[in-house]
Short mmCIF file of N, CA, C and O in Angstrom, two decimals:
data_model
loop_
_atom_site.label_atom_id
_atom_site.label_comp_id
_atom_site.label_asym_id
_atom_site.label_seq_id
_atom_site.Cartn_x
_atom_site.Cartn_y
_atom_site.Cartn_z
N MET A 1 -11.57 25.56 -65.92
CA MET A 1 -10.30 26.50 -66.31
C MET A 1 -8.88 26.21 -65.76
O MET A 1 -9.63 26.37 -64.29
N VAL A 2 -7.88 25.99 -66.19
CA VAL A 2 -6.86 25.90 -65.25
C VAL A 2 -6.07 26.74 -65.10
O VAL A 2 -5.81 27.72 -66.25
N MET A 3 -5.98 27.26 -63.75
CA MET A 3 -4.83 28.72 -63.60
C MET A 3 -3.34 28.17 -63.32
O MET A 3 -3.36 27.23 -62.19
N VAL A 4 -2.56 28.60 -63.59
CA VAL A 4 -1.22 28.76 -63.85
C VAL A 4 -0.55 29.53 -62.93
O VAL A 4 -0.34 30.71 -63.72
N ASP A 5 0.04 29.50 -61.99
CA ASP A 5 0.80 30.48 -61.34
C ASP A 5 2.34 30.58 -61.98
O ASP A 5 2.83 29.55 -61.71
N GLN A 6 2.30 31.65 -62.52
CA GLN A 6 3.63 32.08 -62.88
C GLN A 6 4.67 32.71 -62.33
O GLN A 6 5.83 32.85 -62.66
N ALA A 7 4.47 32.72 -61.04
CA ALA A 7 5.38 33.30 -60.02
C ALA A 7 6.78 32.35 -59.68
O ALA A 7 7.63 32.56 -59.31
N ALA A 8 6.64 31.24 -59.90
CA ALA A 8 7.27 30.36 -59.59
C ALA A 8 8.80 30.46 -60.89
O ALA A 8 8.47 30.64 -61.99
N PRO A 9 10.00 30.18 -60.22
CA PRO A 9 11.05 30.61 -61.53
C PRO A 9 11.25 29.24 -62.13
O PRO A 9 10.75 28.42 -61.82
N ALA A 10 11.65 29.21 -63.45
CA ALA A 10 12.13 28.34 -64.28
C ALA A 10 12.74 26.97 -63.64
O ALA A 10 13.62 27.22 -62.55
N GLY A 11 12.38 26.02 -63.78
CA GLY A 11 13.22 24.68 -63.63
C GLY A 11 12.39 24.24 -62.11
O GLY A 11 12.90 23.15 -61.63
N ILE A 12 11.46 24.92 -61.84
CA ILE A 12 10.56 24.16 -60.97
C ILE A 12 9.90 22.98 -61.06
O ILE A 12 8.88 23.57 -62.28
N VAL A 13 9.76 21.75 -60.92
CA VAL A 13 9.13 20.52 -61.25
C VAL A 13 7.81 20.64 -60.29
O VAL A 13 6.64 20.28 -61.40
N ASP A 14 7.76 20.68 -59.22
CA ASP A 14 6.76 20.56 -58.53
C ASP A 14 6.14 22.26 -57.79
O ASP A 14 7.03 22.33 -56.76
N ARG A 15 5.55 22.88 -58.40
CA ARG A 15 5.16 24.07 -57.93
C ARG A 15 4.58 24.29 -56.50
O ARG A 15 4.95 24.61 -55.78
N LEU A 16 3.65 23.40 -56.20
CA LEU A 16 3.12 23.05 -54.78
C LEU A 16 4.11 22.88 -54.17
O LEU A 16 3.89 23.33 -52.74
N LEU A 17 5.02 21.99 -53.98
CA LEU A 17 6.03 21.72 -53.23
C LEU A 17 6.97 23.16 -52.93
O LEU A 17 7.31 23.33 -51.71
N TRP A 18 7.10 23.89 -54.03
CA TRP A 18 8.01 24.87 -54.07
C TRP A 18 7.42 25.92 -53.19
O TRP A 18 8.07 26.57 -52.55
N GLN A 19 5.86 26.21 -53.22
CA GLN A 19 5.11 27.22 -52.71
C GLN A 19 5.22 26.57 -51.39
O GLN A 19 5.21 27.95 -50.77
N ASP A 20 4.95 25.51 -50.67
CA ASP A 20 5.10 25.15 -49.52
C ASP A 20 6.37 25.57 -48.85
O ASP A 20 6.73 25.97 -47.75
N ALA A 21 7.76 25.23 -49.47
CA ALA A 21 8.70 25.59 -49.03
C ALA A 21 9.07 27.03 -48.67
O ALA A 21 9.68 27.29 -48.01
N GLN A 22 8.76 27.93 -49.53
CA GLN A 22 8.98 29.14 -49.86
C GLN A 22 7.89 29.42 -48.58
O GLN A 22 8.91 30.61 -47.87
N ARG A 23 6.90 29.19 -48.46
CA ARG A 23 6.36 29.91 -47.23
C ARG A 23 6.98 29.07 -45.87
O ARG A 23 7.18 30.16 -44.92
N MET A 24 7.15 27.96 -45.51
CA MET A 24 8.26 27.69 -44.36
C MET A 24 9.67 28.34 -44.17
O MET A 24 9.59 28.97 -43.15
N LEU A 25 10.06 28.75 -45.45
CA LEU A 25 11.72 29.57 -45.10
C LEU A 25 11.01 30.91 -44.94
O LEU A 25 12.09 31.20 -44.14
N ALA A 26 10.25 31.42 -45.22
CA ALA A 26 9.80 32.73 -45.07
C ALA A 26 9.75 32.91 -43.35
O ALA A 26 9.91 33.92 -42.76
N ARG A 27 8.63 31.99 -42.89
CA ARG A 27 8.29 31.87 -41.25
C ARG A 27 9.83 31.57 -40.75
O ARG A 27 9.66 32.11 -39.65
N HIS A 28 10.28 30.67 -41.04
CA HIS A 28 11.66 30.28 -39.82
C HIS A 28 13.02 30.88 -40.73
O HIS A 28 13.69 30.10 -41.15
N ALA A 29 12.72 32.30 -41.03
CA ALA A 29 13.96 32.86 -41.71
C ALA A 29 15.10 33.35 -41.05
O ALA A 29 16.24 33.20 -41.65
N SER A 30 15.13 33.34 -39.65
CA SER A 30 16.12 33.69 -39.25
C SER A 30 16.50 33.19 -37.70
O SER A 30 15.39 32.83 -37.20
N ALA A 31 17.42 33.31 -36.90
CA ALA A 31 17.85 33.45 -35.90
C ALA A 31 17.67 34.89 -34.69
O ALA A 31 18.03 35.87 -35.54
N GLY A 32 17.00 34.56 -33.84
CA GLY A 32 17.13 35.70 -32.88
C GLY A 32 18.14 36.29 -32.16
O GLY A 32 19.67 35.54 -32.72
N HIS A 33 18.44 37.29 -31.28
CA HIS A 33 19.85 37.15 -30.83
C HIS A 33 20.09 36.28 -29.74
O HIS A 33 21.07 36.14 -29.23
N ASP A 34 18.99 35.34 -29.36
CA ASP A 34 19.67 34.31 -28.34
C ASP A 34 20.05 33.02 -29.06
O ASP A 34 19.94 32.00 -28.63
N GLY A 35 19.92 33.17 -30.72
CA GLY A 35 20.44 31.81 -31.32
C GLY A 35 19.30 30.96 -32.00
O GLY A 35 19.59 29.91 -32.54
N ASN A 36 17.94 31.29 -31.37
CA ASN A 36 16.91 30.09 -31.56
C ASN A 36 15.91 31.17 -32.81
O ASN A 36 15.89 32.02 -33.12
N CYS A 37 15.20 29.94 -33.72
CA CYS A 37 14.36 30.81 -34.76
C CYS A 37 13.43 31.52 -33.98
O CYS A 37 13.12 31.22 -32.86
N VAL A 38 13.07 32.80 -34.97
CA VAL A 38 12.29 33.70 -34.11
C VAL A 38 10.73 33.10 -34.33
O VAL A 38 10.00 33.90 -33.80
N TRP A 39 10.22 32.11 -35.44
CA TRP A 39 9.15 31.74 -35.21
C TRP A 39 8.79 30.77 -34.29
O TRP A 39 7.99 30.65 -33.70
N CYS A 40 9.56 29.82 -34.33
CA CYS A 40 9.40 28.35 -33.56
C CYS A 40 10.00 28.49 -32.21
O CYS A 40 9.77 27.73 -31.23
N GLY A 41 10.97 29.11 -32.03
CA GLY A 41 11.72 29.32 -30.52
C GLY A 41 13.16 28.14 -30.56
O GLY A 41 13.52 27.96 -29.55
N TRP A 42 13.09 26.97 -31.58
CA TRP A 42 14.18 26.03 -31.57
C TRP A 42 15.43 26.52 -32.03
O TRP A 42 15.74 27.40 -32.58
N ARG A 43 16.48 26.20 -31.57
CA ARG A 43 17.77 25.98 -32.22
C ARG A 43 17.77 26.33 -33.69
O ARG A 43 17.64 25.49 -34.19
N TRP A 44 18.43 27.40 -33.91
CA TRP A 44 18.83 27.39 -35.21
C TRP A 44 19.52 26.83 -35.90
O TRP A 44 20.82 26.77 -35.53
N PRO A 45 19.85 26.42 -37.16
CA PRO A 45 18.81 26.43 -37.60
C PRO A 45 17.59 25.34 -37.32
O PRO A 45 17.88 24.07 -37.20
N CYS A 46 16.27 25.50 -37.35
CA CYS A 46 15.48 24.71 -36.57
C CYS A 46 15.13 23.62 -37.99
O CYS A 46 15.37 23.62 -38.82
N ALA A 47 14.50 22.56 -37.52
CA ALA A 47 13.87 21.40 -38.09
C ALA A 47 13.39 21.80 -39.28
O ALA A 47 13.56 21.54 -40.23
N PRO A 48 12.30 23.02 -38.96
CA PRO A 48 11.52 23.39 -40.29
C PRO A 48 11.97 24.06 -40.98
O PRO A 48 11.76 23.52 -42.25
N ARG A 49 13.11 24.53 -40.85
CA ARG A 49 13.91 25.12 -41.78
C ARG A 49 14.83 24.21 -42.58
O ARG A 49 14.76 24.94 -43.78
N ARG A 50 15.26 23.23 -41.86
CA ARG A 50 16.04 22.34 -42.79
C ARG A 50 15.17 21.53 -43.67
O ARG A 50 15.44 21.04 -44.89
N ILE A 51 13.93 20.96 -43.14
CA ILE A 51 12.92 20.48 -43.89
C ILE A 51 12.75 21.32 -45.21
O ILE A 51 12.31 20.95 -46.47
N ALA A 52 12.35 22.62 -45.00
CA ALA A 52 11.92 23.76 -46.14
C ALA A 52 13.06 23.88 -47.04
O ALA A 52 12.64 24.07 -48.28
N GLU A 53 14.45 23.62 -46.77
CA GLU A 53 15.56 23.92 -47.82
C GLU A 53 15.55 22.64 -48.67
O GLU A 53 15.90 22.73 -49.50
N ARG A 54 15.33 21.53 -47.83
CA ARG A 54 15.10 20.10 -48.60
C ARG A 54 13.92 20.38 -49.58
O ARG A 54 14.21 19.78 -50.48
N ALA A 55 12.95 20.58 -48.97
CA ALA A 55 11.67 20.81 -50.05
C ALA A 55 12.04 21.51 -51.22
O ALA A 55 11.70 21.50 -52.36
N ASP A 56 12.31 22.79 -50.62
CA ASP A 56 12.86 23.59 -51.88
C ASP A 56 13.79 22.95 -52.90
O ASP A 56 13.57 22.94 -54.08
N ALA A 57 14.66 22.19 -52.60
CA ALA A 57 15.60 21.37 -53.68
C ALA A 57 15.15 20.29 -54.16
O ALA A 57 14.97 20.47 -55.31
N ALA A 58 14.21 19.85 -53.60
CA ALA A 58 13.33 18.44 -54.13
C ALA A 58 12.29 19.37 -55.13
O ALA A 58 11.91 18.60 -56.28
N SER A 59 11.97 20.59 -54.85
CA SER A 59 10.83 20.78 -55.96
C SER A 59 11.52 21.13 -57.28
O SER A 59 10.70 21.22 -58.39
N ARG A 60 12.85 20.93 -57.52
CA ARG A 60 14.02 21.21 -58.56
C ARG A 60 14.44 20.05 -59.17
O ARG A 60 14.55 20.20 -60.28
N ARG A 61 14.05 18.93 -58.85
CA ARG A 61 14.41 17.57 -59.26
C ARG A 61 13.47 16.82 -59.94
O ARG A 61 12.27 17.15 -60.08
N PRO A 62 13.54 15.82 -60.49
CA PRO A 62 12.86 15.06 -61.53
C PRO A 62 11.56 14.81 -60.55
O PRO A 62 11.44 14.39 -59.37
N TRP A 63 10.50 14.88 -61.61
CA TRP A 63 9.02 14.66 -60.70
C TRP A 63 9.07 13.79 -59.80
O TRP A 63 8.39 13.59 -58.97
N ARG A 64 9.75 12.36 -60.25
CA ARG A 64 9.30 11.23 -58.96
C ARG A 64 10.11 11.77 -57.73
O ARG A 64 9.43 11.22 -56.74
N GLU A 65 11.42 12.39 -57.57
CA GLU A 65 11.96 12.62 -56.43
C GLU A 65 11.20 13.63 -55.68
O GLU A 65 10.88 13.93 -54.55
N ALA A 66 10.68 14.62 -56.30
CA ALA A 66 9.88 15.88 -55.82
C ALA A 66 8.54 14.81 -55.38
O ALA A 66 8.33 15.40 -54.08
N TRP A 67 8.07 14.16 -56.15
CA TRP A 67 6.70 13.73 -55.30
C TRP A 67 7.01 12.89 -54.27
O TRP A 67 5.93 12.84 -53.43
N THR A 68 7.97 12.36 -54.50
CA THR A 68 8.31 11.23 -52.99
C THR A 68 8.73 12.21 -52.22
O THR A 68 8.15 11.88 -50.72
N PHE A 69 9.30 13.30 -52.12
CA PHE A 69 9.60 14.17 -50.77
C PHE A 69 8.16 14.70 -50.13
O PHE A 69 8.30 14.98 -49.24
N ARG A 70 7.64 15.29 -51.42
CA ARG A 70 6.08 15.75 -50.83
C ARG A 70 5.39 14.47 -50.04
O ARG A 70 4.63 15.04 -49.12
N HIS A 71 5.48 13.37 -50.58
CA HIS A 71 4.86 12.31 -49.83
C HIS A 71 5.58 12.24 -48.24
O HIS A 71 4.57 12.34 -47.29
N ASP A 72 6.71 11.94 -48.04
CA ASP A 72 7.44 12.09 -47.04
C ASP A 72 7.41 13.24 -46.23
O ASP A 72 6.91 13.17 -45.23
N LEU A 73 7.00 14.62 -46.57
CA LEU A 73 6.65 15.77 -45.93
C LEU A 73 5.34 15.62 -45.25
O LEU A 73 4.91 16.06 -44.30
N ASN A 74 4.32 15.18 -46.19
CA ASN A 74 3.24 15.19 -45.41
C ASN A 74 2.85 13.95 -44.57
O ASN A 74 2.23 14.23 -43.65
N SER A 75 3.65 13.25 -44.63
CA SER A 75 3.69 12.07 -43.44
C SER A 75 4.11 12.35 -42.22
O SER A 75 3.62 12.27 -41.07
N VAL A 76 5.24 13.16 -42.12
CA VAL A 76 5.88 14.18 -41.20
C VAL A 76 4.74 14.87 -40.23
O VAL A 76 4.64 14.88 -39.19
N ARG A 77 4.21 15.40 -41.53
CA ARG A 77 2.96 16.46 -40.87
C ARG A 77 1.78 16.05 -40.13
O ARG A 77 1.19 16.58 -39.10
N GLU A 78 1.83 14.61 -40.15
CA GLU A 78 0.61 13.61 -39.46
C GLU A 78 1.43 13.35 -38.06
O GLU A 78 0.31 13.06 -37.22
N MET A 79 2.35 13.30 -37.81
CA MET A 79 2.96 13.44 -36.63
C MET A 79 2.65 14.40 -35.67
O MET A 79 3.26 15.78 -35.73
N PRO A 80 1.98 14.55 -34.51
CA PRO A 80 1.49 15.62 -33.59
C PRO A 80 2.39 16.86 -33.30
O PRO A 80 3.61 15.93 -32.42
N GLY A 81 2.36 17.73 -33.26
CA GLY A 81 3.37 18.71 -32.87
C GLY A 81 4.55 18.70 -33.35
O GLY A 81 5.44 19.88 -33.16
N LEU A 82 5.21 17.73 -34.33
CA LEU A 82 6.40 17.75 -34.74
C LEU A 82 6.65 19.01 -35.95
O LEU A 82 7.44 20.12 -36.06
N LEU A 83 5.63 19.22 -36.73
CA LEU A 83 5.55 20.17 -37.88
C LEU A 83 4.61 21.09 -37.73
O LEU A 83 3.97 21.47 -38.84
N ASP A 84 4.07 21.63 -36.84
CA ASP A 84 2.57 22.45 -36.72
C ASP A 84 3.12 23.74 -36.74
O ASP A 84 3.47 24.40 -35.93
N ASP A 85 3.41 24.13 -38.14
CA ASP A 85 3.80 25.61 -38.60
C ASP A 85 2.65 26.58 -38.66
O ASP A 85 3.04 27.88 -38.74
N SER A 86 1.89 26.32 -38.00
CA SER A 86 0.55 27.36 -37.78
C SER A 86 0.58 28.41 -36.74
O SER A 86 0.41 29.56 -36.63
N ARG A 87 1.69 28.04 -35.56
CA ARG A 87 1.69 28.35 -34.50
C ARG A 87 2.98 28.20 -33.98
O ARG A 87 3.52 27.11 -34.25
N PRO A 88 4.02 28.96 -33.59
CA PRO A 88 5.07 29.05 -32.57
C PRO A 88 4.70 27.63 -31.63
O PRO A 88 3.99 27.54 -30.70
N ALA A 89 6.08 27.09 -31.48
CA ALA A 89 6.23 25.89 -30.55
C ALA A 89 6.00 26.53 -29.27
O ALA A 89 6.21 27.43 -28.76
N VAL A 90 5.57 25.58 -28.68
CA VAL A 90 4.92 25.50 -26.89
C VAL A 90 5.93 24.51 -26.27
O VAL A 90 5.66 23.33 -26.57
N ARG A 91 6.67 25.29 -25.52
CA ARG A 91 7.55 24.49 -24.85
C ARG A 91 7.29 23.46 -23.36
O ARG A 91 6.53 24.50 -22.55
N ARG A 92 7.21 22.16 -23.34
CA ARG A 92 6.67 21.72 -22.23
C ARG A 92 7.81 21.62 -21.33
O ARG A 92 8.64 21.23 -21.64
N SER A 93 7.46 21.60 -19.84
CA SER A 93 8.42 21.57 -18.91
C SER A 93 8.49 20.04 -18.73
O SER A 93 7.37 19.09 -18.84
N LYS A 94 9.56 19.45 -17.84
CA LYS A 94 9.27 18.38 -17.52
C LYS A 94 8.04 17.82 -16.38
O LYS A 94 8.02 16.62 -16.38
N ASP A 95 8.06 18.88 -15.62
CA ASP A 95 6.80 18.17 -14.79
C ASP A 95 5.28 18.04 -15.42
O ASP A 95 4.57 17.39 -15.00
N ASP A 96 5.37 18.45 -16.85
CA ASP A 96 4.07 18.15 -17.47
C ASP A 96 4.05 16.58 -18.14
O ASP A 96 2.87 15.71 -18.11
N ASP A 97 5.22 16.15 -18.14
CA ASP A 97 5.34 14.54 -18.17
C ASP A 97 4.74 13.90 -17.40
O ASP A 97 4.45 12.49 -17.27
N GLU A 98 4.74 14.11 -16.00
CA GLU A 98 4.37 13.42 -14.84
C GLU A 98 3.27 13.31 -14.54
O GLU A 98 2.19 14.29 -14.75
N LEU A 99 2.84 12.21 -14.09
CA LEU A 99 1.33 11.67 -13.94
C LEU A 99 1.05 12.26 -12.22
O LEU A 99 1.72 11.78 -11.52
N THR A 100 0.03 12.71 -11.96
CA THR A 100 -0.33 13.37 -10.77
C THR A 100 -1.30 12.39 -10.15
O THR A 100 -2.10 12.17 -10.83
#
């Protein structure tokens, strides 16, 4: 039996991409008092927020564009540390890069 999520608004071509975008938009929702994202600590609007906005827009486009964007988004997720949305970003100091 196939379950269809009816929570997505009309006009959504790729529901999975839209759901992913909504999750990321909710996490990276606003800037704190210091002007940085409250979730990841990057300068607002952070890269994950901008990607989520693009994913939201792509989910409404013809299926070929949505599919291509989902593929691109999954490729970016393979890059270590770039879009690890499961935890806030850990900032490294310059000294961490030096070999001792």
